[in-house]
Amino acid sequence: DSVIFQAFYWDVPEGGTWYDTIRSYAAELRSAGFSHFWFPPPTKGAGGGYSMGYDLYDNYDLGNYDQQGTIETGFGSKEELKAAAAACGNVILDLVANHMSGATELSQDPTNGNMYWQGFQYVHDRFWKSARDFHPGHPDNCDLCNDHDYIMGEDVCHNSDYMVEGQLEWARWLI
């Protein structure tokens, strides 16, 4: 008896107004029979205000920190996200857990000594990341990657206890 409404598409209007748009249609969509609403990735992307969220930069920035050239995400502010979620009721967040983008620092990989753009430090000092948390620069050298090129940002190493625990804590925080 559940029907999911996909509450975003790739080319939503820019300007950080999308959460307000979702909120404004929520009651009408619920009346039409939609029971759940699939929201875009709520986190700050490397593209800042122009990001669709799939270029995850900061797990804990929902549009409330001045990073990547903006405070709001491409969809709006943290408060606008909360208002849209409250209006919709049952929300499913599209989360990115397998890659990161937009590192601001070089970081030395402890396995091979090479330097990679895999240093992520944030203004809120939470869940920083370094090269130890990703597969080495070209992950074909990793036996988990099955000789496939990885072309989407920095490939999260899910063998890293720090990353697994950090992502679980992040998920609990989001809920």
Tab-separated table of C-alpha atoms in Angstrom:
chain	number	residue	atom	x	y	z
A	1	ASP	CA	0.000	0.000	0.000
A	2	SER	CA	3.022	2.269	-0.231
A	3	VAL	CA	3.762	4.469	-3.203
A	4	ILE	CA	7.057	6.351	-3.434
A	5	PHE	CA	7.283	9.755	-5.087
A	6	GLN	CA	10.717	10.649	-6.458
A	7	ALA	CA	10.945	14.225	-5.235
A	8	PHE	CA	13.796	15.337	-7.494
A	9	TYR	CA	15.201	15.023	-10.984
A	10	TRP	CA	18.625	15.740	-12.395
A	11	ASP	CA	18.049	19.310	-13.534
A	12	VAL	CA	16.096	20.811	-10.645
A	13	PRO	CA	16.204	24.613	-10.719
A	14	GLU	CA	19.361	26.129	-9.255
A	15	GLY	CA	19.330	28.578	-6.405
A	16	GLY	CA	18.670	26.417	-3.362
A	17	THR	CA	14.860	26.532	-3.583
A	18	TRP	CA	14.099	22.874	-4.243
A	19	TYR	CA	13.263	21.871	-0.667
A	20	ASP	CA	10.717	24.703	-0.573
A	21	THR	CA	9.218	23.362	-3.808
A	22	ILE	CA	8.911	19.865	-2.333
A	23	ARG	CA	7.301	21.304	0.803
A	24	SER	CA	4.785	23.337	-1.214
A	25	TYR	CA	3.497	20.232	-3.051
A	26	ALA	CA	3.679	17.742	-0.170
A	27	ALA	CA	0.056	17.917	1.001
A	28	GLU	CA	-1.288	17.647	-2.534
A	29	LEU	CA	0.948	14.676	-3.312
A	30	ARG	CA	-0.002	12.917	-0.074
A	31	SER	CA	-3.685	13.465	-0.954
A	32	ALA	CA	-3.029	11.891	-4.351
A	33	GLY	CA	-1.860	8.727	-2.564
A	34	PHE	CA	1.893	9.045	-2.272
A	35	SER	CA	3.035	7.623	1.057
A	36	HIS	CA	6.818	8.067	0.855
A	37	PHE	CA	9.056	10.729	-0.658
A	38	TRP	CA	12.495	9.997	-2.100
A	39	PHE	CA	14.716	13.019	-1.485
A	40	PRO	CA	18.003	13.787	-3.259
A	41	PRO	CA	21.296	13.426	-1.382
A	42	PRO	CA	20.990	16.061	1.357
A	43	THR	CA	24.713	16.548	1.945
A	44	LYS	CA	27.037	19.244	0.647
A	45	GLY	CA	28.647	18.223	-2.625
A	46	ALA	CA	31.975	19.316	-4.045
A	47	GLY	CA	30.038	21.490	-6.507
A	48	GLY	CA	28.557	23.499	-3.622
A	49	GLY	CA	25.338	25.225	-4.631
A	50	TYR	CA	25.475	23.682	-8.110
A	51	SER	CA	25.759	20.086	-6.913
A	52	MET	CA	23.149	17.356	-7.326
A	53	GLY	CA	24.639	15.780	-4.204
A	54	TYR	CA	26.303	12.765	-5.805
A	55	ASP	CA	29.725	14.398	-5.497
A	56	LEU	CA	29.654	14.043	-1.695
A	57	TYR	CA	32.040	16.420	0.032
A	58	ASP	CA	30.880	16.541	3.670
A	59	ASN	CA	28.638	13.985	5.376
A	60	TYR	CA	27.590	16.431	8.089
A	61	ASP	CA	26.902	19.546	6.019
A	62	LEU	CA	23.198	19.622	5.154
A	63	GLY	CA	23.313	23.227	4.017
A	64	ASN	CA	24.356	24.829	7.296
A	65	TYR	CA	28.128	25.400	6.922
A	66	ASP	CA	30.006	27.822	4.676
A	67	GLN	CA	31.986	25.366	2.535
A	68	GLN	CA	32.547	24.819	-1.182
A	69	GLY	CA	31.549	28.416	-1.911
A	70	THR	CA	28.091	28.298	-0.312
A	71	ILE	CA	26.179	27.667	2.861
A	72	GLU	CA	23.131	26.013	1.290
A	73	THR	CA	23.321	22.846	-0.774
A	74	GLY	CA	21.985	22.966	-4.313
A	75	PHE	CA	18.559	22.120	-2.847
A	76	GLY	CA	18.450	24.551	0.064
A	77	SER	CA	19.345	24.922	3.730
A	78	LYS	CA	19.240	22.414	6.563
A	79	GLU	CA	16.151	24.152	7.952
A	80	GLU	CA	14.417	23.989	4.551
A	81	LEU	CA	15.278	20.267	4.352
A	82	LYS	CA	13.739	19.695	7.781
A	83	ALA	CA	10.595	21.651	6.827
A	84	ALA	CA	10.188	19.678	3.581
A	85	ALA	CA	10.715	16.380	5.418
A	86	ALA	CA	8.138	17.347	8.053
A	87	ALA	CA	5.608	18.262	5.357
A	88	CYS	CA	6.146	14.974	3.519
A	89	GLY	CA	6.205	12.670	6.532
A	90	ASN	CA	7.876	9.498	5.289
A	91	VAL	CA	11.181	10.449	3.681
A	92	ILE	CA	13.766	8.236	2.023
A	93	LEU	CA	17.133	9.969	1.664
A	94	ASP	CA	19.361	9.086	-1.269
A	95	LEU	CA	22.786	8.768	0.353
A	96	VAL	CA	26.241	8.442	-1.183
A	97	ALA	CA	28.437	6.028	0.759
A	98	ASN	CA	30.928	4.710	-1.781
A	99	HIS	CA	32.846	7.789	-2.892
A	100	MET	CA	33.807	11.352	-1.935
A	101	SER	CA	34.745	14.407	-4.007
A	102	GLY	CA	36.385	17.775	-3.523
A	103	ALA	CA	39.248	17.006	-1.145
A	104	THR	CA	41.084	20.139	-0.106
A	105	GLU	CA	44.407	18.623	0.949
A	106	LEU	CA	46.992	16.180	-0.253
A	107	SER	CA	47.260	13.140	1.989
A	108	GLN	CA	49.938	10.462	2.109
A	109	ASP	CA	48.764	6.892	1.603
A	110	PRO	CA	50.290	4.707	4.335
A	111	THR	CA	50.352	1.631	2.072
A	112	ASN	CA	52.433	3.052	-0.777
A	113	GLY	CA	53.756	6.426	0.433
A	114	ASN	CA	52.180	8.307	-2.497
A	115	MET	CA	50.334	11.579	-2.055
A	116	TYR	CA	46.699	11.804	-3.184
A	117	TRP	CA	43.994	14.468	-3.063
A	118	GLN	CA	42.173	12.576	-0.331
A	119	GLY	CA	42.361	14.958	2.627
A	120	PHE	CA	38.940	16.083	3.831
A	121	GLN	CA	38.848	18.493	6.767
A	122	TYR	CA	35.730	20.382	7.703
A	123	VAL	CA	34.814	23.518	9.627
A	124	HIS	CA	32.894	21.430	12.185
A	125	ASP	CA	35.826	19.056	12.940
A	126	ARG	CA	33.737	15.900	12.469
A	127	PHE	CA	34.561	12.773	10.415
A	128	TRP	CA	37.711	14.070	8.725
A	129	LYS	CA	39.211	11.744	6.142
A	130	SER	CA	42.645	11.050	4.679
A	131	ALA	CA	44.285	8.695	2.197
A	132	ARG	CA	44.127	5.861	4.744
A	133	ASP	CA	40.317	5.887	4.271
A	134	PHE	CA	40.260	5.453	0.492
A	135	HIS	CA	41.632	3.030	-2.002
A	136	PRO	CA	44.983	4.195	-3.363
A	137	GLY	CA	44.864	6.826	-6.113
A	138	HIS	CA	44.287	4.339	-8.919
A	139	PRO	CA	42.249	1.569	-7.294
A	140	ASP	CA	42.997	-1.058	-9.950
A	141	ASN	CA	45.770	-2.066	-7.545
A	142	CYS	CA	43.139	-3.059	-4.992
A	143	ASP	CA	41.999	-6.662	-5.091
A	144	LEU	CA	38.475	-5.519	-4.183
A	145	CYS	CA	38.081	-3.566	-7.414
A	146	ASN	CA	38.229	-6.483	-9.877
A	147	ASP	CA	40.437	-4.604	-12.363
A	148	HIS	CA	37.745	-2.009	-13.115
A	149	ASP	CA	38.675	1.667	-13.318
A	150	TYR	CA	36.986	3.746	-10.660
A	151	ILE	CA	36.013	7.090	-12.154
A	152	MET	CA	33.708	8.647	-9.548
A	153	GLY	CA	35.684	10.666	-7.027
A	154	GLU	CA	37.733	9.069	-4.270
A	155	ASP	CA	36.760	5.430	-3.717
A	156	VAL	CA	35.864	4.802	-0.056
A	157	CYS	CA	37.651	1.812	1.451
A	158	HIS	CA	34.957	-0.156	3.237
A	159	ASN	CA	37.683	-2.310	4.797
A	160	SER	CA	38.552	0.738	6.911
A	161	ASP	CA	36.984	0.387	10.355
A	162	TYR	CA	37.120	4.178	10.672
A	163	MET	CA	35.046	4.644	7.496
A	164	VAL	CA	32.530	1.923	8.312
A	165	GLU	CA	32.006	3.166	11.871
A	166	GLY	CA	31.969	6.774	10.687
A	167	GLN	CA	29.309	6.068	8.079
A	168	LEU	CA	27.180	4.133	10.582
A	169	GLU	CA	27.411	7.041	13.028
A	170	TRP	CA	26.506	9.426	10.186
A	171	ALA	CA	23.432	7.334	9.297
A	172	ARG	CA	22.276	7.316	12.921
A	173	TRP	CA	22.787	11.084	13.077
A	174	LEU	CA	20.713	11.591	9.905
A	175	ILE	CA	17.863	9.511	11.255
